[in-house]
Coordinates of C-alpha atoms and ligand atoms in Angstrom, one line a residue:
M22 CA -24.9 -13.6 7.5
S23 CA -28.3 -13.3 6.0
K24 CA -30.6 -15.7 4.3
Y25 CA -30.5 -13.4 1.3
W26 CA -26.8 -14.0 0.7
S27 CA -25.5 -16.3 -2.0
S28 CA -23.6 -19.4 -0.8
L29 CA -20.5 -17.9 -2.5
V30 CA -20.7 -14.7 -0.5
E31 CA -21.0 -16.6 2.7
Q32 CA -17.7 -18.3 2.0
L33 CA -15.7 -15.2 1.0
K34 CA -12.8 -14.1 3.1
P35 CA -12.3 -10.5 1.8
Y36 CA -9.0 -8.7 1.6
V37 CA -8.3 -6.3 4.4
P38 CA -6.5 -3.2 3.1
G39 CA -4.0 -1.3 5.2
E40 CA -5.9 1.2 7.3
Q41 CA -6.3 4.8 6.2
P42 CA -6.7 6.6 9.6
K43 CA -8.3 10.0 9.7
M44 CA -6.0 11.4 12.3
A45 CA -3.9 14.5 11.4
N46 CA -0.1 14.6 11.5
L47 CA 0.3 10.8 11.2
V48 CA 3.5 9.4 9.8
K49 CA 1.8 7.0 7.5
L50 CA 4.2 4.3 6.4
N51 CA 1.7 1.4 6.1
T52 CA 0.3 1.2 2.6
N53 CA 3.2 1.8 0.2
E54 CA 1.9 5.1 -1.1
N55 CA 4.5 7.3 -2.8
P56 CA 5.4 10.3 -0.5
F57 CA 6.5 12.5 -3.3
G58 CA 3.1 13.0 -4.9
P59 CA 2.0 13.0 -8.6
S60 CA 3.4 15.1 -11.4
P61 CA 1.9 18.6 -11.5
K62 CA 1.2 17.9 -15.2
V63 CA -1.2 15.1 -14.0
I64 CA -3.1 17.6 -11.8
E65 CA -3.3 20.0 -14.7
A66 CA -4.6 17.4 -17.1
I67 CA -7.3 16.4 -14.7
Q68 CA -8.3 20.0 -14.1
K69 CA -8.6 20.5 -17.9
E70 CA -10.9 17.5 -18.0
L71 CA -13.3 19.0 -15.4
N72 CA -15.9 20.3 -17.7
D73 CA -19.3 19.7 -19.2
N74 CA -18.0 16.6 -21.0
L75 CA -18.5 14.7 -17.7
R76 CA -22.0 14.1 -18.9
L77 CA -20.6 11.9 -21.6
Y78 CA -19.3 8.4 -21.1
P79 CA -15.5 8.0 -21.3
D80 CA -13.8 6.0 -24.1
P81 CA -14.6 2.4 -23.1
E82 CA -11.3 1.2 -24.5
G83 CA -9.2 3.9 -22.9
Q84 CA -7.3 4.1 -26.2
A85 CA -5.4 7.2 -25.4
L86 CA -3.9 5.5 -22.3
K87 CA -3.1 2.3 -24.2
D88 CA -1.3 4.4 -26.8
A89 CA 0.6 6.3 -24.1
I90 CA 1.7 3.1 -22.4
A91 CA 2.8 1.5 -25.7
S92 CA 4.8 4.5 -26.6
Y93 CA 6.4 4.6 -23.1
Y94 CA 7.5 1.0 -23.8
A95 CA 8.4 1.6 -27.4
D96 CA 11.9 0.2 -26.8
Y97 CA 10.3 -3.2 -26.1
D98 CA 8.2 -2.9 -29.3
I99 CA 4.9 -3.0 -27.5
K100 CA 1.8 -2.2 -29.5
A101 CA -1.3 -0.6 -28.0
S102 CA -3.2 -3.8 -28.9
Q103 CA -0.9 -5.6 -26.3
V104 CA -2.1 -3.3 -23.5
F105 CA -5.1 -3.8 -21.2
V106 CA -6.2 -1.0 -18.8
G107 CA -8.3 -1.2 -15.7
N108 CA -9.5 0.4 -12.5
G109 CA -6.4 -0.2 -10.5
S110 CA -4.2 -3.2 -11.0
D111 CA -6.4 -5.0 -8.4
E112 CA -9.2 -5.0 -11.0
V113 CA -6.8 -6.1 -13.8
L114 CA -5.6 -8.9 -11.5
A115 CA -9.2 -10.0 -10.8
H116 CA -9.9 -10.3 -14.6
I117 CA -6.6 -12.2 -15.0
F118 CA -7.8 -14.7 -12.3
Q119 CA -11.1 -15.1 -14.0
G120 CA -10.0 -15.1 -17.6
L121 CA -6.5 -16.7 -17.6
L122 CA -5.9 -18.5 -14.3
K123 CA -9.1 -20.4 -13.8
H124 CA -8.3 -24.0 -15.0
D125 CA -8.6 -27.5 -13.7
D126 CA -5.2 -27.6 -12.0
P127 CA -4.3 -25.4 -9.0
I128 CA -2.4 -22.2 -9.7
L129 CA 0.9 -21.5 -7.9
F130 CA 2.0 -18.5 -5.9
P131 CA 4.5 -18.0 -3.1
D132 CA 3.4 -18.8 0.5
I133 CA 4.4 -15.2 1.4
T134 CA 3.0 -12.8 -1.1
Y135 CA 0.3 -10.3 -2.0
S136 CA -2.6 -11.4 0.2
F137 CA -5.1 -10.5 -2.5
Y138 CA -4.3 -13.6 -4.5
P139 CA -6.0 -16.1 -2.2
V140 CA -9.0 -13.7 -2.0
Y141 CA -9.4 -13.8 -5.8
C142 CA -9.1 -17.6 -5.7
G143 CA -12.1 -17.6 -3.3
L144 CA -14.1 -15.2 -5.4
Y145 CA -13.5 -17.0 -8.7
Q146 CA -13.3 -20.5 -7.3
V147 CA -9.7 -21.1 -8.5
E148 CA -7.7 -23.8 -6.6
H149 CA -4.2 -22.8 -5.5
H150 CA -1.1 -24.2 -4.1
A151 CA 1.2 -22.0 -2.0
V152 CA 4.9 -22.6 -2.9
P153 CA 7.2 -21.8 0.1
L154 CA 9.8 -19.1 -0.4
T155 CA 13.4 -20.2 0.5
D156 CA 14.7 -19.6 4.0
S157 CA 16.1 -16.3 2.8
F158 CA 12.6 -15.4 1.5
E159 CA 13.4 -15.8 -2.2
I160 CA 11.5 -17.4 -5.1
D161 CA 13.4 -20.4 -6.4
P162 CA 12.4 -21.1 -10.0
A163 CA 13.0 -24.8 -9.5
D164 CA 10.0 -24.9 -7.1
Y165 CA 7.7 -23.9 -10.0
R166 CA 8.2 -27.2 -12.0
R167 CA 5.0 -29.0 -11.1
T168 CA 1.6 -29.4 -12.7
N169 CA -0.3 -26.1 -12.5
G170 CA -3.2 -24.1 -13.9
G171 CA -1.1 -20.9 -14.0
I172 CA 1.5 -19.0 -11.9
I173 CA 1.5 -15.6 -10.3
F174 CA 4.0 -13.7 -8.2
P175 CA 4.9 -10.0 -7.6
N176 CA 8.3 -8.9 -8.7
P177 CA 9.7 -7.4 -6.5
N178 CA 7.7 -9.7 -4.2
A179 CA 5.4 -8.1 -1.5
P180 CA 5.8 -7.9 1.4
T181 CA 9.4 -9.1 1.3
G182 CA 10.7 -6.5 -1.3
R183 CA 12.9 -9.2 -2.8
Y184 CA 13.5 -9.0 -6.6
L185 CA 13.8 -12.0 -8.9
V186 CA 16.3 -11.4 -11.8
L187 CA 14.7 -11.7 -15.3
Q188 CA 16.9 -14.7 -16.1
H189 CA 15.0 -16.6 -13.3
V190 CA 11.7 -15.3 -14.5
E191 CA 12.6 -16.7 -17.9
E192 CA 13.3 -20.1 -16.3
I193 CA 9.8 -20.2 -14.9
L194 CA 8.3 -19.1 -18.2
Q195 CA 10.3 -21.8 -20.1
A196 CA 9.3 -24.6 -17.6
N197 CA 5.6 -23.7 -17.9
E198 CA 4.9 -23.2 -21.6
D199 CA 1.4 -24.6 -21.2
S200 CA 0.3 -22.1 -18.5
V201 CA 0.0 -18.4 -18.1
V202 CA 2.7 -16.8 -15.9
V203 CA 1.7 -13.5 -14.4
V204 CA 4.3 -11.1 -13.1
D205 CA 2.8 -8.4 -10.9
E206 CA 5.2 -5.5 -11.2
A207 CA 3.6 -3.1 -8.7
Y208 CA 7.0 -2.1 -7.4
V209 CA 9.3 -2.8 -10.4
D210 CA 10.3 0.9 -11.0
F211 CA 12.1 1.2 -7.7
G212 CA 15.2 -0.6 -9.0
G213 CA 14.0 -3.7 -10.9
E214 CA 13.9 -4.5 -14.6
S215 CA 10.5 -5.0 -16.2
A216 CA 9.6 -8.3 -17.7
I217 CA 7.7 -6.2 -20.3
S218 CA 10.9 -6.7 -22.3
L219 CA 10.0 -10.4 -22.5
V220 CA 6.4 -10.1 -23.6
N221 CA 7.2 -10.6 -27.3
K222 CA 9.4 -13.6 -26.6
Y223 CA 6.9 -15.6 -24.4
P224 CA 3.3 -16.0 -25.5
N225 CA 2.4 -17.2 -21.9
L226 CA 3.6 -14.1 -20.1
V227 CA 1.3 -11.4 -18.6
V228 CA 2.9 -8.4 -16.9
C229 CA 0.7 -6.3 -14.7
Q230 CA 1.5 -2.8 -13.3
T231 CA -0.1 -0.1 -11.4
L232 CA 0.1 3.7 -11.3
S233 CA -0.5 3.6 -7.5
K234 CA 3.1 3.3 -6.4
A235 CA 5.9 4.6 -8.6
R236 CA 3.6 7.2 -10.3
S237 CA 2.0 8.2 -7.0
L238 CA -1.6 7.9 -8.1
A239 CA -3.1 5.5 -5.7
G240 CA -6.2 7.7 -5.5
L241 CA -6.8 7.7 -9.2
R242 CA -7.2 3.9 -9.6
V243 CA -5.3 3.0 -12.7
G244 CA -3.6 -0.3 -13.5
F245 CA -2.7 -2.1 -16.7
A246 CA -1.4 -5.4 -18.2
V247 CA 0.9 -6.0 -21.1
A248 CA 0.9 -9.4 -22.9
N249 CA 0.4 -10.8 -26.4
E250 CA -2.8 -10.0 -28.2
E251 CA -4.5 -13.3 -27.5
L252 CA -4.1 -13.0 -23.8
I253 CA -5.2 -9.3 -23.9
E254 CA -8.3 -10.4 -25.8
A255 CA -9.3 -12.7 -22.9
L256 CA -9.1 -9.7 -20.5
Q257 CA -11.1 -7.5 -22.8
R258 CA -13.8 -10.2 -23.0
V259 CA -14.0 -10.4 -19.2
K260 CA -14.0 -6.6 -18.9
D261 CA -16.7 -6.2 -21.5
S262 CA -18.8 -8.7 -19.6
F263 CA -18.3 -6.8 -16.3
N264 CA -18.0 -3.0 -16.8
S265 CA -17.6 -1.2 -20.1
Y266 CA -16.2 1.9 -18.5
P267 CA -13.7 1.0 -15.8
L268 CA -11.7 4.2 -16.2
D269 CA -13.4 7.6 -16.0
R270 CA -12.5 10.7 -18.0
L271 CA -10.4 12.1 -15.2
A272 CA -8.5 8.9 -14.6
L273 CA -7.7 8.6 -18.3
A274 CA -6.5 12.2 -18.6
G275 CA -4.3 11.9 -15.5
A276 CA -2.9 8.6 -16.4
V277 CA -1.9 9.7 -19.9
A278 CA -0.1 12.8 -18.4
A279 CA 1.7 10.6 -15.9
F280 CA 3.3 8.5 -18.7
E281 CA 4.2 11.7 -20.6
D282 CA 6.1 13.2 -17.7
R283 CA 9.1 10.9 -17.6
Q284 CA 11.3 13.3 -15.7
W285 CA 9.0 13.7 -12.7
F286 CA 8.6 9.9 -12.6
E287 CA 12.3 9.2 -12.7
D288 CA 13.2 11.9 -10.1
S289 CA 10.5 10.5 -7.8
C290 CA 11.7 6.9 -8.1
N291 CA 15.3 8.0 -7.5
G292 CA 14.2 9.9 -4.4
V293 CA 12.5 6.8 -3.0
I294 CA 15.5 4.6 -3.8
N295 CA 18.0 7.0 -2.1
E296 CA 15.8 7.1 1.0
R297 CA 15.3 3.4 1.0
E298 CA 19.1 2.8 1.0
R299 CA 19.6 5.3 3.8
L300 CA 16.7 3.9 5.8
T301 CA 18.1 0.4 5.4
E302 CA 21.6 1.4 6.7
E303 CA 20.2 3.2 9.7
L304 CA 17.8 0.4 10.6
E305 CA 20.7 -2.0 10.5
E306 CA 22.6 0.2 12.9
L307 CA 19.7 0.0 15.3
G308 CA 19.9 -3.8 15.3
F309 CA 17.4 -4.6 12.6
E310 CA 17.8 -7.2 9.9
V311 CA 16.5 -5.8 6.6
L312 CA 15.8 -7.9 3.6
P313 CA 17.4 -6.5 0.4
S314 CA 14.6 -4.5 -1.2
K315 CA 13.9 -3.2 -4.7
A316 CA 10.5 -1.8 -3.7
N317 CA 9.3 1.4 -2.0
F318 CA 9.2 -0.4 1.4
V319 CA 11.5 -2.5 3.5
F320 CA 10.7 -5.7 5.3
T321 CA 12.6 -5.9 8.6
R322 CA 12.8 -7.5 12.0
H323 CA 14.5 -6.6 15.1
K324 CA 16.9 -9.1 16.6
Q325 CA 15.3 -8.9 20.1
K326 CA 11.9 -7.2 19.9
S327 CA 8.8 -8.6 18.3
G328 CA 7.2 -7.0 15.3
A329 CA 3.8 -6.6 16.9
A330 CA 5.4 -4.9 20.0
I331 CA 7.3 -2.4 17.9
A332 CA 4.3 -1.7 15.7
A333 CA 2.2 -1.0 18.8
L334 CA 4.8 1.3 20.3
L335 CA 5.3 3.2 17.1
R336 CA 1.5 3.7 16.8
D337 CA 1.6 5.4 20.2
E338 CA 4.1 7.9 18.6
G339 CA 1.7 8.5 15.6
I340 CA 3.8 6.3 13.2
I341 CA 1.9 3.6 11.4
V342 CA 3.7 0.6 9.8
R343 CA 2.3 -2.7 8.6
H344 CA 2.5 -5.9 10.6
F345 CA 1.3 -9.3 9.3
D346 CA 0.3 -11.8 11.9
K347 CA 1.1 -14.7 9.7
P348 CA 3.3 -17.8 9.9
R349 CA 7.1 -17.2 9.1
I350 CA 6.7 -13.4 9.0
S351 CA 5.1 -12.4 12.3
D352 CA 8.4 -11.0 13.6
F353 CA 8.6 -8.6 10.6
L354 CA 7.4 -5.1 9.9
R355 CA 6.8 -3.8 6.4
I356 CA 7.7 -0.1 6.4
T357 CA 6.9 2.1 3.5
V358 CA 9.8 4.5 2.5
G359 CA 8.6 8.0 3.4
T360 CA 10.0 11.5 2.8
S361 CA 13.3 12.1 4.6
D362 CA 11.4 13.9 7.4
Q363 CA 9.1 10.9 7.9
N364 CA 12.0 8.4 7.8
N365 CA 13.8 10.6 10.4
A366 CA 10.7 10.6 12.6
L367 CA 10.6 6.8 12.4
L368 CA 14.3 6.3 13.1
K369 CA 14.1 8.7 16.0
A370 CA 11.2 6.9 17.5
L371 CA 12.9 3.5 17.0
A372 CA 16.1 4.7 18.6
E373 CA 14.1 5.8 21.7
L374 CA 12.3 2.5 22.0
Ligands
LIG410 C1 -0.4 -2.2 -4.4 C2 -0.4 -3.5 -5.1 C3 -1.3 -3.8 -6.1 C4 -2.5 -3.0 -6.3 O1 -2.4 -1.8 -6.9 P1 -3.7 -0.9 -7.3 O2 -3.4 -0.6 -8.7 O3 -3.7 0.2 -6.4 O4 -4.9 -1.8 -7.2 C5 -1.2 -5.0 -6.8 N1 -0.2 -5.9 -6.5 C6 0.7 -5.6 -5.6 C7 1.7 -6.6 -5.3 C8 0.6 -4.5 -4.8 O5 1.4 -4.3 -3.8

């Protein structure tokens, strides 16, 4: 604390990201990065962009990326003017909170969810109400029929990995015509269906995605939102009052190439899905309960041992997983699906414990 701080800064409770330890040879299964790495075409595109043009500002609109995303989702009839791009989906989400979720009534999100949401509420002074997940850690659309200033949830949810079918997403949209409903699809490509298919049907829907997980570009910082043009305009207005150039030349070039290389993307998602199914089965054999996951992680608890104890023992073996010391989920571990070697190392360590 300092007398120079604003009163807002004094009250902030910032997000704490999963740690990025500097030790070599770690089996790092704590931050849901993709173990298979980005497409070689992405690296090539970035290398081509490494030239004297770096003295020039990038395109403030990121038009080439909006075009690439619109054409990737051509089946859903998405126009480039319905796409917003930002520096990681965390930045896109921040603009959504400020531009579309800040109203008089509290916004709604699940009690167990992405822990950045309450942080944005603190930063932008948005009231919220946490809606409990069911006992089986699912979102029940019936719980989202109450006065609100907006709704946001990840689908699949984090850290549970549970997916809400689009029919239920539609129920929430239909019951809340007067508020914006934000579906944060950071993990949708690992087996879920995207609500981008619903954007032209619901004027109150915003779908947010990231290139950090399925496209294996967490280090590049690219995220985007798809919605109708009026909602996108709100995000543009916030962005142009905040930072004209959120995506640099390298990020734009790499992100465009990522959307163009569909084959690499699909192979990598399938690789993660196959490993996730194997990991789930083997964890169950070791006495773990594993929630059904459509993400690149599993959320699991052991029938006898506490989550904190297992996380600490794994750490001694150089394996890092995520434990949340929070009500309802303190027994659980969130384990990122790794390469088959990494998953084998994890399973071996768990069997020995
Ligand atoms: C990882 C994650 C994000 C953030 O993605 P970035 O694009 O890396 O900022 C957003 N929402 C959820 C639910 C996530 O898990």
